[in-house]
Short mmCIF file of C-alpha atoms in Angstrom, two decimals:
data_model
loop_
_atom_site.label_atom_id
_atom_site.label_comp_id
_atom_site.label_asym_id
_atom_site.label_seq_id
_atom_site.Cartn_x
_atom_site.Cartn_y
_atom_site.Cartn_z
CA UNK A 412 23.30 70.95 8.98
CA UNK A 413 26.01 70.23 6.37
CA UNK A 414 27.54 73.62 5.03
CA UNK A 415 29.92 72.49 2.80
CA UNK A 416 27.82 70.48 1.09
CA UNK A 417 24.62 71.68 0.47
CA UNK A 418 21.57 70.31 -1.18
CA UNK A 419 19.94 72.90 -3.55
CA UNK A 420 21.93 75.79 -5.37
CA UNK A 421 20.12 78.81 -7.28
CA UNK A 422 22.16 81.13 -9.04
CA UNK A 423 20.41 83.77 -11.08
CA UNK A 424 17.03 82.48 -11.80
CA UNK A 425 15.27 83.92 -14.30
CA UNK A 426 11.47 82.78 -15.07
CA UNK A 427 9.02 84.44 -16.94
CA UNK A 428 4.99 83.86 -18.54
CA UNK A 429 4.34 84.37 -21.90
CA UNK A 430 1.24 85.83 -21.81
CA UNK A 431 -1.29 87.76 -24.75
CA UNK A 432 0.21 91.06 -23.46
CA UNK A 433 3.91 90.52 -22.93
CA UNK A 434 5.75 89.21 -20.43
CA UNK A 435 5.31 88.73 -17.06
CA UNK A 436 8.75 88.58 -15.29
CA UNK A 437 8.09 87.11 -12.56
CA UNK A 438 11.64 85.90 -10.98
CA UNK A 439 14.36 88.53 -11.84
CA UNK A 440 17.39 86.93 -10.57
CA UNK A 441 17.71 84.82 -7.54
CA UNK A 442 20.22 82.93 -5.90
CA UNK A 443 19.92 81.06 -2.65
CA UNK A 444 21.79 77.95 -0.97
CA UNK A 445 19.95 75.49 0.55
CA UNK A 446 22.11 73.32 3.25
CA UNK A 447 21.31 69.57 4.01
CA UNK A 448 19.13 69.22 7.35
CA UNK A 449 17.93 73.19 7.19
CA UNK A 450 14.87 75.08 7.00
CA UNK A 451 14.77 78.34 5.05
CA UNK A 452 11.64 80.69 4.53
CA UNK A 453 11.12 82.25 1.45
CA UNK A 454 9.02 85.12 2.28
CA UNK A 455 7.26 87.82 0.97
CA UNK A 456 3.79 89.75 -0.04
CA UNK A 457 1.31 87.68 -2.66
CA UNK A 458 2.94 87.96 -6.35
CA UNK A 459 6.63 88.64 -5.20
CA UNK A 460 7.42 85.39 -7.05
CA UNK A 461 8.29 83.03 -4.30
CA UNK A 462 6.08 80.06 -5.39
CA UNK A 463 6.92 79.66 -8.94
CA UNK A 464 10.38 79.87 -7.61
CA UNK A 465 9.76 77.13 -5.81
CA UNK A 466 7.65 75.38 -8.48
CA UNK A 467 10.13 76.14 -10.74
CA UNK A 468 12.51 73.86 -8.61
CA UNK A 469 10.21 70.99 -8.90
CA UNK A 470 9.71 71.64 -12.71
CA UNK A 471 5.76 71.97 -11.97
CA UNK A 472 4.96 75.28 -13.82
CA UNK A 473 3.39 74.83 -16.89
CA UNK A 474 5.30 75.67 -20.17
CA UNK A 475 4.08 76.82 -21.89
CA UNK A 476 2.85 80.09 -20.83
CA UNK A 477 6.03 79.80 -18.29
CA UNK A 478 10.01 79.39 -19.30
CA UNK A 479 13.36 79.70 -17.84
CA UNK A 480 15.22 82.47 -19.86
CA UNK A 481 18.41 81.79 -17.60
CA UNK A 482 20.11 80.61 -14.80
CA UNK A 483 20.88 77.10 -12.72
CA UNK A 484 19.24 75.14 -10.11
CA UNK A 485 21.93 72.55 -8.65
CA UNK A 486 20.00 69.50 -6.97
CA UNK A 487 22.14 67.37 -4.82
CA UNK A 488 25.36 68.37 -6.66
CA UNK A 489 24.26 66.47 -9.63
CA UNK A 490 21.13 67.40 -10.71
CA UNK A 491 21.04 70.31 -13.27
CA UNK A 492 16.91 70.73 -13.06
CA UNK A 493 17.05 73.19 -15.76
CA UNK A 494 18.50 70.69 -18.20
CA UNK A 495 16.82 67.64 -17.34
CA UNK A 496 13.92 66.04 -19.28
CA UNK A 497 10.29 65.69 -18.11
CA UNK A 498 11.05 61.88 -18.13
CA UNK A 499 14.21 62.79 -16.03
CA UNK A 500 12.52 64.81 -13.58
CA UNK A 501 9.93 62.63 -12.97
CA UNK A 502 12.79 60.41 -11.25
CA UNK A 503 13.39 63.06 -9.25
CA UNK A 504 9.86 64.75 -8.16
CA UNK A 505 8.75 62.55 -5.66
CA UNK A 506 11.43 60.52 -5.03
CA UNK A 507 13.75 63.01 -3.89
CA UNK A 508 11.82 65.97 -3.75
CA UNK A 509 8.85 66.61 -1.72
CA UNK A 510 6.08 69.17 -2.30
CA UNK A 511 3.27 69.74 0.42
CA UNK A 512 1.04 72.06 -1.15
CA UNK A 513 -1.63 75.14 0.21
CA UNK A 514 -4.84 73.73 -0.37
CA UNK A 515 -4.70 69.71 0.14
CA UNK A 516 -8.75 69.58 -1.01
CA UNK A 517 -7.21 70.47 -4.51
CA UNK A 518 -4.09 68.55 -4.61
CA UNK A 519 -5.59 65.19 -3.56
CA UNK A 520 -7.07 63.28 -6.14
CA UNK A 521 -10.98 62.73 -4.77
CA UNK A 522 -11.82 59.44 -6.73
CA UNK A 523 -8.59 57.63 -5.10
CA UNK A 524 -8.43 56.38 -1.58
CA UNK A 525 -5.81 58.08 1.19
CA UNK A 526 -4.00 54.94 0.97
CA UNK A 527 -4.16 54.44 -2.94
CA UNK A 528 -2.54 58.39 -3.11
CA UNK A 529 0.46 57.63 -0.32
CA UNK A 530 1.36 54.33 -2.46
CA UNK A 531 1.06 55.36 -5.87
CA UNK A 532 4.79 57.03 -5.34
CA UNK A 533 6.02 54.37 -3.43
CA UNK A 534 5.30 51.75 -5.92
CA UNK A 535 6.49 54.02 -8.58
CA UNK A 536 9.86 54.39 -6.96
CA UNK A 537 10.11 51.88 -5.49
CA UNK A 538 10.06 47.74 -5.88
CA UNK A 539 8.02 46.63 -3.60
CA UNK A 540 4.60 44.52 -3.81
CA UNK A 541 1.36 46.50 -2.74
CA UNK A 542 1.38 44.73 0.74
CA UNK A 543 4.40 46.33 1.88
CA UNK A 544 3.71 49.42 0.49
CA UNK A 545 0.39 49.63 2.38
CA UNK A 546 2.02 49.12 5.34
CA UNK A 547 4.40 52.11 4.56
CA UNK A 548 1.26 54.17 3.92
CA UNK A 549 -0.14 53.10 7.36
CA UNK A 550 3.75 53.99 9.14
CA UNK A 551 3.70 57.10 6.97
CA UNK A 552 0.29 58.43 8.51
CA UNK A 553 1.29 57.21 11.99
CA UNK A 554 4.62 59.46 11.29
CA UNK A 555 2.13 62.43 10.33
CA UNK A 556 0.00 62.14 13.81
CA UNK A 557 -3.11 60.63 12.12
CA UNK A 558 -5.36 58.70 14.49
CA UNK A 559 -6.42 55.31 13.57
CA UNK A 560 -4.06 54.88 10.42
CA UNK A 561 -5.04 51.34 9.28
CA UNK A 562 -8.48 53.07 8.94
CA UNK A 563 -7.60 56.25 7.13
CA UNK A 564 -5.96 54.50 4.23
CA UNK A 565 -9.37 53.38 2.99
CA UNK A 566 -10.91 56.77 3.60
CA UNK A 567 -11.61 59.61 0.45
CA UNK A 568 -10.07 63.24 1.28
CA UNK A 569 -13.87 64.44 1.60
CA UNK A 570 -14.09 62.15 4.80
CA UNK A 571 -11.48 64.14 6.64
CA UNK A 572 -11.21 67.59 7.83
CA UNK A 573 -9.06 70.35 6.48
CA UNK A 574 -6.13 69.20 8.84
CA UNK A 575 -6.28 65.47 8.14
CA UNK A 576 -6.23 66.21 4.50
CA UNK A 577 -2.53 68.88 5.11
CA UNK A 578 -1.08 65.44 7.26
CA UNK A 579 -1.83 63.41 4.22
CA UNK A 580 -0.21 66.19 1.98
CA UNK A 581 2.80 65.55 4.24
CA UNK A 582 2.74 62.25 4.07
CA UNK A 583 2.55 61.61 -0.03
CA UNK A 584 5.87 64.22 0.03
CA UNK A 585 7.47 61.87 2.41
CA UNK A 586 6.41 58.80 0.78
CA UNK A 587 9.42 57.84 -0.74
CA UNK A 588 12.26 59.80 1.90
CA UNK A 589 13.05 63.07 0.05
CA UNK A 590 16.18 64.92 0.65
CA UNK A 591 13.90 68.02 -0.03
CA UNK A 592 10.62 68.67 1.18
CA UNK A 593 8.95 72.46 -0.22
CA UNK A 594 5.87 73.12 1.70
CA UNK A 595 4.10 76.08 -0.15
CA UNK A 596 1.60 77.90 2.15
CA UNK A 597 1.11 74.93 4.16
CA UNK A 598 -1.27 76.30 7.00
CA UNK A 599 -2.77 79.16 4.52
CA UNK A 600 -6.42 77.31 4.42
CA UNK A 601 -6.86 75.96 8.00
CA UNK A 602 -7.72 77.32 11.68
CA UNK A 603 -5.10 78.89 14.35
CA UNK A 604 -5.24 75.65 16.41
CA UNK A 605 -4.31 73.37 13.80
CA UNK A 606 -1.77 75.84 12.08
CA UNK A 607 0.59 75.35 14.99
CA UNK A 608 -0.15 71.39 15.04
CA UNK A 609 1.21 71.48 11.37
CA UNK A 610 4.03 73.77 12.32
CA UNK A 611 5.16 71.18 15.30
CA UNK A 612 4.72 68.52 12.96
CA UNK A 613 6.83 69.62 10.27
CA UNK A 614 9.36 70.61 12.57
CA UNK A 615 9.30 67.06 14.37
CA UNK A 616 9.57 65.64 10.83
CA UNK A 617 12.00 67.49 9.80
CA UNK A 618 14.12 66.71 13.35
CA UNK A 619 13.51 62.93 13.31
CA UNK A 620 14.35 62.50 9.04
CA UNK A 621 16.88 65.28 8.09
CA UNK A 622 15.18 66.64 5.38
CA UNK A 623 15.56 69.78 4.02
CA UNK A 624 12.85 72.52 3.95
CA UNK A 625 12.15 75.33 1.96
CA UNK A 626 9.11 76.93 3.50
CA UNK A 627 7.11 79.25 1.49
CA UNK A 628 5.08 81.85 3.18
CA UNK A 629 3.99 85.40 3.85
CA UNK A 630 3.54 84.47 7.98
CA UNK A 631 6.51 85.68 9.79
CA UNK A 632 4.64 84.02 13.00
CA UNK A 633 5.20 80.61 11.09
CA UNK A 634 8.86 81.85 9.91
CA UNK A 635 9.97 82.16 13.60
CA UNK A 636 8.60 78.94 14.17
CA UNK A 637 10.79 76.60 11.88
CA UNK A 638 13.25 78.92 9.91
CA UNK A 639 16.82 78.80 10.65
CA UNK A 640 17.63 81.00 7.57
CA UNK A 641 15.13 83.65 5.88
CA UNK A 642 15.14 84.50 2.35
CA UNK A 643 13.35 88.10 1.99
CA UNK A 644 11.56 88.71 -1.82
CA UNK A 645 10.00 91.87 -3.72
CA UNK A 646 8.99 92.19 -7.10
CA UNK A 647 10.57 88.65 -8.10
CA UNK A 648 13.74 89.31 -6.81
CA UNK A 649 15.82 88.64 -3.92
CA UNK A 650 16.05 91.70 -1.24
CA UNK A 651 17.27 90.70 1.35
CA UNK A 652 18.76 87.12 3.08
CA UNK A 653 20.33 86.05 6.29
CA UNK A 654 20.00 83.68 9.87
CA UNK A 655 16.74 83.85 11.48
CA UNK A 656 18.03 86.05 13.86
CA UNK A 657 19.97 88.54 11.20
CA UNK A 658 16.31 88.91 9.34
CA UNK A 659 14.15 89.63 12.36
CA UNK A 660 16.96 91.41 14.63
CA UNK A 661 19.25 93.36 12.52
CA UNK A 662 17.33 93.84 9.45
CA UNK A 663 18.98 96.12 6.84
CA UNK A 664 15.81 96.80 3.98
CA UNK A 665 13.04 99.27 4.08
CA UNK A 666 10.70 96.27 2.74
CA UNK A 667 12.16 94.18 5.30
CA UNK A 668 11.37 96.65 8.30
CA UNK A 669 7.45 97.16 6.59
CA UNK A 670 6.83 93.03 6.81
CA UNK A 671 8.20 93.07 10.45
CA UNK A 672 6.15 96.22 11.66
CA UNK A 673 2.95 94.47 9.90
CA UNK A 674 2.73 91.55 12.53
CA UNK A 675 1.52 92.34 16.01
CA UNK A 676 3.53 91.87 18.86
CA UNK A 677 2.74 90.39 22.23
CA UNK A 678 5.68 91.81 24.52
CA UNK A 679 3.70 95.64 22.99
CA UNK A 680 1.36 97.14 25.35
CA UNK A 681 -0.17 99.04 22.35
CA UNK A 682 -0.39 98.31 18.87
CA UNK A 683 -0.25 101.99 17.32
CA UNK A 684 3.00 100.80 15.64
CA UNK A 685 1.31 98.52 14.15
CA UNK A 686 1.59 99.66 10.23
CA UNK A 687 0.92 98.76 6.69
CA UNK A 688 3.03 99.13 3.86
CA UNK A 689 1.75 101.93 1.63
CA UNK A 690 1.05 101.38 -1.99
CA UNK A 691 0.90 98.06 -4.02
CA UNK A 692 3.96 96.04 -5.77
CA UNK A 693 5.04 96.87 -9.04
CA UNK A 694 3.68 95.53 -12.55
CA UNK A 695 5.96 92.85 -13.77
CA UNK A 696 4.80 92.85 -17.15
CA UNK A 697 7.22 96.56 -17.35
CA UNK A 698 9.19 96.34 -13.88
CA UNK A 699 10.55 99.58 -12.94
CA UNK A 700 14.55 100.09 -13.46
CA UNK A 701 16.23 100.13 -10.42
CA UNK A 702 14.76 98.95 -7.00
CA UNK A 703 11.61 98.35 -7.53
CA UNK A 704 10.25 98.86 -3.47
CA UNK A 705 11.63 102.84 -4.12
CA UNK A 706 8.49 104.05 -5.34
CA UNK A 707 7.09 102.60 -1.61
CA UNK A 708 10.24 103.21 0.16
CA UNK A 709 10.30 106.40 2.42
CA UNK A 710 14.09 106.49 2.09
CA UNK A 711 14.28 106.59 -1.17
CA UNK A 712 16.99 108.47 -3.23
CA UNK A 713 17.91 109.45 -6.65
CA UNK A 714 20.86 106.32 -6.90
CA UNK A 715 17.42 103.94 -6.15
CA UNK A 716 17.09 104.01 -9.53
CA UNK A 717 20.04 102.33 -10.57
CA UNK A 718 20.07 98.39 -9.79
CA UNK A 719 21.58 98.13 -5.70
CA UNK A 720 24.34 95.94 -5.53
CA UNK A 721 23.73 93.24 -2.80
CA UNK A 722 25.65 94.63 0.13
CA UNK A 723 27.04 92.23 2.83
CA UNK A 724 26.20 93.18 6.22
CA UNK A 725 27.80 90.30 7.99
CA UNK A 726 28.81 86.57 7.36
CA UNK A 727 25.92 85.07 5.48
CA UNK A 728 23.94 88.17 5.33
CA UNK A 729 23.12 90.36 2.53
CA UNK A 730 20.83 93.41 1.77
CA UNK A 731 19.77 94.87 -1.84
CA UNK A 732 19.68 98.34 -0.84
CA UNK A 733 21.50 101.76 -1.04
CA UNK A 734 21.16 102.78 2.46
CA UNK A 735 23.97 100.27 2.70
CA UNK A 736 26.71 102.00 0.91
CA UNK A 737 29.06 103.34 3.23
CA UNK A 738 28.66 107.16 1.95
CA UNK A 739 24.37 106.75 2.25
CA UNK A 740 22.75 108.89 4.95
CA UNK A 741 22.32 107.13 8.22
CA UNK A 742 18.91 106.17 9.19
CA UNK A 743 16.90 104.87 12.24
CA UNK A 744 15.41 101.36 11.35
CA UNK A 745 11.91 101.36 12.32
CA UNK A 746 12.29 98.34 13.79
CA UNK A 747 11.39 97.80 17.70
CA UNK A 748 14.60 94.99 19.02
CA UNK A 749 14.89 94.03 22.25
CA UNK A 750 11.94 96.81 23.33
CA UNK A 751 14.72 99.26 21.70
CA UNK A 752 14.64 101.42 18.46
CA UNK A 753 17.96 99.47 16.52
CA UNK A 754 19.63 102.60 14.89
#
């Protein structure tokens, strides 16, 4: 992992929809650093805005409805994605980005073969004759764990099973070596069993090429899996970030603690802790001034209605909340750690 130079800076994104009834604002704000050679989770309930931040970073939400009304997304230290041309970008998606998406049954093209999909990239990138890009398709599925690859590249997605089809996701992003791969959801649609064959595949991928991963996702299970670094949203904005260990061990939001004592643990002998975060996210059409988890947030207090500052709790981790401050009340975080309350 290469710190001082890393791969994908957001400062202060700002996207919203243009829709018949206003405006949706659906990314208030955020800023993230993506190193080479690391995986980071962007995590978060359904609608908190973390894939069409990451759609956004590939260019690949429509505009209209959507537009960026501010703020920069640094690509390899040269790459200015907010500036660049749809002719530009199309250099760039693909060639060095990746994107594995959540449902491959709608992402593959059904009237083109497995092979035909892996190749198109490569041959658009790429000079090379369609010989040697088949056999890249064939090496690429090999990479992915596909049995009998010289076979699957004449095979339709319909002829393969919900798995097969996420391996050949994989494979198209990898076609043409990214120095990003985004996976969006990508074990949302299938079974337990192949869930974690994805997740050791991904991570073997990642291991063996050096790509970077942003990993979008709402399954902390999955998180602990592959994440080295956890980005935390609400509401379209960033709440909390940190190592994997800072997010799951020494977290420091109340939306943060409610994720964490949603997902069952198997070191419990009873799951009465188990517990759901009251109330629904906020309308982003008006978002509420302030922080907008308050009106859900048992700690809440009359400053939660000014903007929180992002605190720093240690090196590389921050927190969006009051309880922060050093002149806040001190709470107990809800949190089980070690078998231990953390206080």
């Amino acid at each position: 992992m290469d710190k001082a130079n890393p791969i994908l800076e957001v400062r202060d994104l700002h996207v919203s929809f243009k829709m018949y009834a206003g405006e949706v604002q659906a990314v208030r704000g955020v800023s993230f650093t993506l190193n080479k050679g690391e995986v980071l989770a962007i995590v978060g309930e359904s609608g908190c805005g973390k894939s069409v931040t990451a759609q956004t970073i590939m260019r690949l939400v429509p505009t209209p409805p959507s537009f960026i009304k501010s703020g920069s997304i640094l690509f390899d230290g040269k790459h200015e994605i907010t500036k660049l041309t749809e002719r530009q970008m199309e250099h760039v998606r693909g060639n060095e980005m990746g994107m594995v998406f959540q449902d491959p049954m709608t992402s593959l093209n059904p009237t083109m073969t497995i092979g035909a999909q892996i190749t198109e990239g490569i041959r658009k990138h790429e000079k090379v004759g369609k010989a040697e890009a088949n056999e890249r398709a064939i090496e690429l599925l090999k990479l992915v764990g596909m049995s009998n690859p010289d076979e699957r590249v004449h095979q339709y997605p319909h002829e393969l099973s919900g798995g097969m089809r996420q391996r050949v996701m994989i494979a198209v992003a990898l076609a043409c070596k990214p120095k990003l791969l985004i996976a969006d959801e990508p074990t949302t649609a299938l079974d337990v069993t192949i869930q974690a064959q994805i997740i050791d595949l991904m991570r073997d991928i990642q291991e063996k090429t050096g790509t970077a991963i942003i990993l979008i996702t709402h399954d902390l299970g999955v998180v602990a899996e592959m994440a080295q670094r956890v980005v935390v949203m609400y509401a379209g904005r960033v709440v909390e970030q940190g190592t994997l260990d800072q997010i799951f061990y020494e977290p420091r939001h109340p939306y943060t603690w409610g994720l964490l004592r949603s997902v069952p643990r198997l070191d419990s002998d009873t799951q009465k802790d188990l517990a759901s975060i009251p109330g629904t996210p906020p309308d982003l059409f008006a978002p509420p001034k302030g922080c907008a988890f308050a009106a859900r947030c048992p700690y809440a207090m009359k400053i939660c209605h000014e903007d929180p500052e992002h605190f720093k709790i240690s090196e590389g981790h921050t927190a969006a909340c009051w309880l922060n401050h050093p002149d806040a009340p001190q709470v107990d975080i809800p949190v089980e750690i070690g078998g231990k309350a953390h206080g």
